[in-house]
Amino acid sequence: MSLRGVALDEPTVGMDIQSRMAMWDMMRKIRDDFATTIFLTTHYLEEADQLSDAICIMKDGKEIIQGS
């Protein structure tokens, strides 16, 4: 099975810390085992920092800044 990309819209909102960490592990496993890109939207900057190779911050649908 080959995945090219997965889009996740705030997948950890409302989760307790243990569930959140399990979701992070699952996202890393999908990324690594299937060599796929995950497009993640989140309001949690630590989540973006921990899980992302590149980050784009947007406001009102427009890019403010991007980087690694």
GROMACS .gro file of N, CA, C and O in nm:
model
  272
    1MET      N    1   0.084  -0.118   0.000
    1MET     CA    2   0.000   0.000   0.000
    1MET      C    3   0.088   0.124   0.000
    1MET      O    4   0.184   0.133   0.074
    2SER      N    5   0.055   0.220  -0.082
    2SER     CA    6   0.134   0.342  -0.094
    2SER      C    7   0.044   0.463  -0.076
    2SER      O    8  -0.047   0.485  -0.156
    3LEU      N    9   0.070   0.541   0.026
    3LEU     CA   10  -0.003   0.666   0.048
    3LEU      C   11   0.083   0.782   0.001
    3LEU      O   12   0.203   0.781   0.021
    4ARG      N   13   0.023   0.881  -0.060
    4ARG     CA   14   0.097   0.998  -0.105
    4ARG      C   15   0.084   1.114  -0.007
    4ARG      O   16   0.177   1.191   0.009
    5GLY      N   17  -0.032   1.126   0.053
    5GLY     CA   18  -0.052   1.236   0.146
    5GLY      C   19  -0.178   1.217   0.227
    5GLY      O   20  -0.274   1.156   0.181
    6VAL      N   21  -0.174   1.269   0.349
    6VAL     CA   22  -0.289   1.261   0.439
    6VAL      C   23  -0.309   1.401   0.496
    6VAL      O   24  -0.213   1.466   0.536
    7ALA      N   25  -0.432   1.449   0.498
    7ALA     CA   26  -0.463   1.578   0.557
    7ALA      C   27  -0.536   1.556   0.689
    7ALA      O   28  -0.635   1.483   0.694
    8LEU      N   29  -0.485   1.616   0.794
    8LEU     CA   30  -0.546   1.605   0.927
    8LEU      C   31  -0.576   1.745   0.980
    8LEU      O   32  -0.487   1.828   0.992
    9ASP      N   33  -0.702   1.769   1.011
    9ASP     CA   34  -0.745   1.899   1.060
    9ASP      C   35  -0.764   1.893   1.211
    9ASP      O   36  -0.863   1.841   1.260
   10GLU      N   37  -0.666   1.945   1.283
   10GLU     CA   38  -0.668   1.949   1.429
   10GLU      C   39  -0.706   1.814   1.491
   10GLU      O   40  -0.803   1.804   1.567
   11PRO      N   41  -0.627   1.711   1.464
   11PRO     CA   42  -0.663   1.576   1.508
   11PRO      C   43  -0.657   1.553   1.659
   11PRO      O   44  -0.714   1.456   1.708
   12THR      N   45  -0.590   1.641   1.733
   12THR     CA   46  -0.576   1.617   1.877
   12THR      C   47  -0.660   1.709   1.964
   12THR      O   48  -0.650   1.705   2.087
   13VAL      N   49  -0.746   1.790   1.904
   13VAL     CA   50  -0.831   1.881   1.982
   13VAL      C   51  -0.920   1.799   2.076
   13VAL      O   52  -0.983   1.703   2.036
   14GLY      N   53  -0.921   1.836   2.201
   14GLY     CA   54  -1.006   1.772   2.300
   14GLY      C   55  -0.952   1.643   2.358
   14GLY      O   56  -1.017   1.581   2.441
   15MET      N   57  -0.833   1.602   2.314
   15MET     CA   58  -0.775   1.477   2.365
   15MET      C   59  -0.701   1.501   2.496
   15MET      O   60  -0.641   1.608   2.515
   16ASP      N   61  -0.702   1.400   2.583
   16ASP     CA   62  -0.618   1.407   2.701
   16ASP      C   63  -0.473   1.384   2.657
   16ASP      O   64  -0.447   1.344   2.544
   17ILE      N   65  -0.379   1.411   2.744
   17ILE     CA   66  -0.237   1.407   2.708
   17ILE      C   67  -0.192   1.268   2.660
   17ILE      O   68  -0.114   1.258   2.566
   18GLN      N   69  -0.242   1.162   2.722
   18GLN     CA   70  -0.202   1.027   2.680
   18GLN      C   71  -0.253   0.995   2.540
   18GLN      O   72  -0.179   0.940   2.457
   19SER      N   73  -0.375   1.032   2.510
   19SER     CA   74  -0.430   1.010   2.376
   19SER      C   75  -0.358   1.095   2.274
   19SER      O   76  -0.331   1.052   2.161
   20ARG      N   77  -0.325   1.217   2.314
   20ARG     CA   78  -0.253   1.307   2.224
   20ARG      C   79  -0.116   1.250   2.187
   20ARG      O   80  -0.076   1.251   2.070
   21MET      N   81  -0.044   1.198   2.286
   21MET     CA   82   0.088   1.139   2.260
   21MET      C   83   0.074   1.014   2.171
   21MET      O   84   0.157   0.991   2.083
   22ALA      N   85  -0.030   0.936   2.193
   22ALA     CA   86  -0.054   0.818   2.110
   22ALA      C   87  -0.083   0.860   1.966
   22ALA      O   88  -0.036   0.796   1.870
   23MET      N   89  -0.157   0.968   1.948
   23MET     CA   90  -0.185   1.019   1.813
   23MET      C   91  -0.057   1.068   1.747
   23MET      O   92  -0.033   1.044   1.629
   24TRP      N   93   0.028   1.135   1.822
   24TRP     CA   94   0.157   1.180   1.768
   24TRP      C   95   0.238   1.060   1.720
   24TRP      O   96   0.295   1.062   1.612
   25ASP      N   97   0.242   0.954   1.802
   25ASP     CA   98   0.315   0.832   1.763
   25ASP      C   99   0.256   0.772   1.636
   25ASP      O  100   0.329   0.726   1.548
   26MET      N  101   0.123   0.771   1.627
   26MET     CA  102   0.058   0.716   1.508
   26MET      C  103   0.092   0.798   1.383
   26MET      O  104   0.120   0.741   1.277
   27MET      N  105   0.094   0.930   1.397
   27MET     CA  106   0.128   1.015   1.283
   27MET      C  107   0.272   0.991   1.238
   27MET      O  108   0.301   0.983   1.118
   28ARG      N  109   0.363   0.977   1.334
   28ARG     CA  110   0.503   0.948   1.300
   28ARG      C  111   0.516   0.812   1.230
   28ARG      O  112   0.592   0.798   1.135
   29LYS      N  113   0.440   0.714   1.279
   29LYS     CA  114   0.445   0.580   1.219
   29LYS      C  115   0.393   0.583   1.076
   29LYS      O  116   0.453   0.523   0.987
   30ILE      N  117   0.283   0.652   1.052
   30ILE     CA  118   0.230   0.665   0.916
   30ILE      C  119   0.333   0.733   0.826
   30ILE      O  120   0.360   0.687   0.715
   31ARG      N  121   0.392   0.841   0.875
   31ARG     CA  122   0.494   0.913   0.798
   31ARG      C  123   0.612   0.822   0.762
   31ARG      O  124   0.653   0.816   0.647
   32ASP      N  125   0.663   0.751   0.862
   32ASP     CA  126   0.782   0.670   0.842
   32ASP      C  127   0.756   0.540   0.767
   32ASP      O  128   0.826   0.507   0.673
   33ASP      N  129   0.654   0.466   0.809
   33ASP     CA  130   0.628   0.334   0.750
   33ASP      C  131   0.574   0.342   0.607
   33ASP      O  132   0.599   0.252   0.527
   34PHE      N  133   0.501   0.447   0.576
   34PHE     CA  134   0.441   0.458   0.443
   34PHE      C  135   0.505   0.568   0.359
   34PHE      O  136   0.460   0.595   0.249
   35ALA      N  137   0.610   0.632   0.414
   35ALA     CA  138   0.680   0.739   0.342
   35ALA      C  139   0.581   0.838   0.281
   35ALA      O  140   0.585   0.866   0.162
   36THR      N  141   0.493   0.887   0.366
   36THR     CA  142   0.388   0.977   0.318
   36THR      C  143   0.400   1.114   0.383
   36THR      O  144   0.458   1.130   0.490
   37THR      N  145   0.345   1.211   0.318
   37THR     CA  146   0.340   1.347   0.369
   37THR      C  147   0.210   1.364   0.448
   37THR      O  148   0.104   1.320   0.404
   38ILE      N  149   0.221   1.429   0.562
   38ILE     CA  150   0.103   1.460   0.642
   38ILE      C  151   0.088   1.611   0.648
   38ILE      O  152   0.179   1.681   0.691
   39PHE      N  153  -0.026   1.658   0.600
   39PHE     CA  154  -0.060   1.800   0.610
   39PHE      C  155  -0.142   1.815   0.737
   39PHE      O  156  -0.250   1.757   0.749
   40LEU      N  157  -0.089   1.890   0.832
   40LEU     CA  158  -0.149   1.899   0.964
   40LEU      C  159  -0.189   2.043   0.994
   40LEU      O  160  -0.106   2.133   0.984
   41THR      N  161  -0.314   2.065   1.028
   41THR     CA  162  -0.354   2.197   1.079
   41THR      C  163  -0.367   2.184   1.231
   41THR      O  164  -0.422   2.087   1.281
   42THR      N  165  -0.312   2.281   1.301
   42THR     CA  166  -0.317   2.278   1.446
   42THR      C  167  -0.301   2.419   1.501
   42THR      O  168  -0.238   2.504   1.438
   43HIS      N  169  -0.359   2.443   1.617
   43HIS     CA  170  -0.337   2.567   1.689
   43HIS      C  171  -0.230   2.548   1.796
   43HIS      O  172  -0.191   2.643   1.863
   44TYR      N  173  -0.184   2.424   1.814
   44TYR     CA  174  -0.084   2.393   1.915
   44TYR      C  175   0.055   2.404   1.853
   44TYR      O  176   0.098   2.317   1.777
   45LEU      N  177   0.128   2.510   1.887
   45LEU     CA  178   0.259   2.531   1.827
   45LEU      C  179   0.359   2.423   1.865
   45LEU      O  180   0.444   2.386   1.785
   46GLU      N  181   0.348   2.369   1.987
   46GLU     CA  182   0.441   2.261   2.026
   46GLU      C  183   0.414   2.136   1.943
   46GLU      O  184   0.506   2.060   1.911
   47GLU      N  185   0.291   2.114   1.903
   47GLU     CA  186   0.256   2.000   1.818
   47GLU      C  187   0.318   2.020   1.679
   47GLU      O  188   0.381   1.928   1.625
   48ALA      N  189   0.304   2.138   1.624
   48ALA     CA  190   0.365   2.168   1.494
   48ALA      C  191   0.516   2.153   1.502
   48ALA      O  192   0.579   2.095   1.412
   49ASP      N  193   0.576   2.202   1.609
   49ASP     CA  194   0.721   2.194   1.626
   49ASP      C  195   0.769   2.050   1.637
   49ASP      O  196   0.869   2.011   1.575
   50GLN      N  197   0.699   1.967   1.711
   50GLN     CA  198   0.739   1.828   1.732
   50GLN      C  199   0.720   1.740   1.608
   50GLN      O  200   0.796   1.647   1.586
   51LEU      N  201   0.618   1.768   1.528
   51LEU     CA  202   0.580   1.677   1.421
   51LEU      C  203   0.619   1.723   1.282
   51LEU      O  204   0.609   1.645   1.187
   52SER      N  205   0.662   1.846   1.266
   52SER     CA  206   0.676   1.901   1.131
   52SER      C  207   0.820   1.921   1.088
   52SER      O  208   0.906   1.957   1.167
   53ASP      N  209   0.842   1.900   0.959
   53ASP     CA  210   0.969   1.936   0.896
   53ASP      C  211   0.965   2.080   0.848
   53ASP      O  212   1.066   2.147   0.841
   54ALA      N  213   0.846   2.126   0.811
   54ALA     CA  214   0.826   2.263   0.765
   54ALA      C  215   0.693   2.313   0.822
   54ALA      O  216   0.599   2.237   0.836
   55ILE      N  217   0.691   2.442   0.853
   55ILE     CA  218   0.571   2.503   0.913
   55ILE      C  219   0.534   2.627   0.833
   55ILE      O  220   0.621   2.704   0.792
   56CYS      N  221   0.405   2.647   0.814
   56CYS     CA  222   0.353   2.767   0.750
   56CYS      C  223   0.246   2.824   0.843
   56CYS      O  224   0.150   2.755   0.877
   57ILE      N  225   0.265   2.947   0.886
   57ILE     CA  226   0.166   3.013   0.970
   57ILE      C  227   0.080   3.101   0.881
   57ILE      O  228   0.132   3.180   0.800
   58MET      N  229  -0.052   3.085   0.896
   58MET     CA  230  -0.146   3.158   0.811
   58MET      C  231  -0.242   3.241   0.895
   58MET      O  232  -0.269   3.207   1.010
   59LYS      N  233  -0.290   3.349   0.837
   59LYS     CA  234  -0.391   3.433   0.901
   59LYS      C  235  -0.486   3.480   0.791
   59LYS      O  236  -0.441   3.529   0.687
   60ASP      N  237  -0.615   3.462   0.816
   60ASP     CA  238  -0.717   3.502   0.719
   60ASP      C  239  -0.693   3.439   0.582
   60ASP      O  240  -0.712   3.504   0.479
   61GLY      N  241  -0.645   3.315   0.581
   61GLY     CA  242  -0.624   3.242   0.457
   61GLY      C  243  -0.498   3.283   0.380
   61GLY      O  244  -0.478   3.237   0.268
   62LYS      N  245  -0.415   3.364   0.442
   62LYS     CA  246  -0.293   3.410   0.375
   62LYS      C  247  -0.171   3.370   0.456
   62LYS      O  248  -0.171   3.375   0.578
   63GLU      N  249  -0.066   3.333   0.384
   63GLU     CA  250   0.059   3.293   0.448
   63GLU      C  251   0.123   3.414   0.514
   63GLU      O  252   0.139   3.519   0.452
   64ILE      N  253   0.160   3.398   0.641
   64ILE     CA  254   0.230   3.501   0.714
   64ILE      C  255   0.381   3.475   0.706
   64ILE      O  256   0.459   3.563   0.677
   65ILE      N  257   0.419   3.349   0.735
   65ILE     CA  258   0.560   3.311   0.735
   65ILE      C  259   0.568   3.160   0.721
   65ILE      O  260   0.476   3.088   0.760
   66GLN      N  261   0.678   3.111   0.665
   66GLN     CA  262   0.702   2.968   0.660
   66GLN      C  263   0.850   2.941   0.684
   66GLN      O  264   0.934   3.028   0.666
   67GLY      N  265   0.879   2.821   0.726
   67GLY     CA  266   1.017   2.783   0.751
   67GLY      C  267   1.024   2.648   0.819
   67GLY      O  268   0.925   2.577   0.831
   68SER      N  269   1.145   2.613   0.859
   68SER     CA  270   1.165   2.483   0.925
   68SER      C  271   1.185   2.503   1.073
   68SER      O  272   1.197   2.612   1.122
   0.00000   0.00000   0.00000
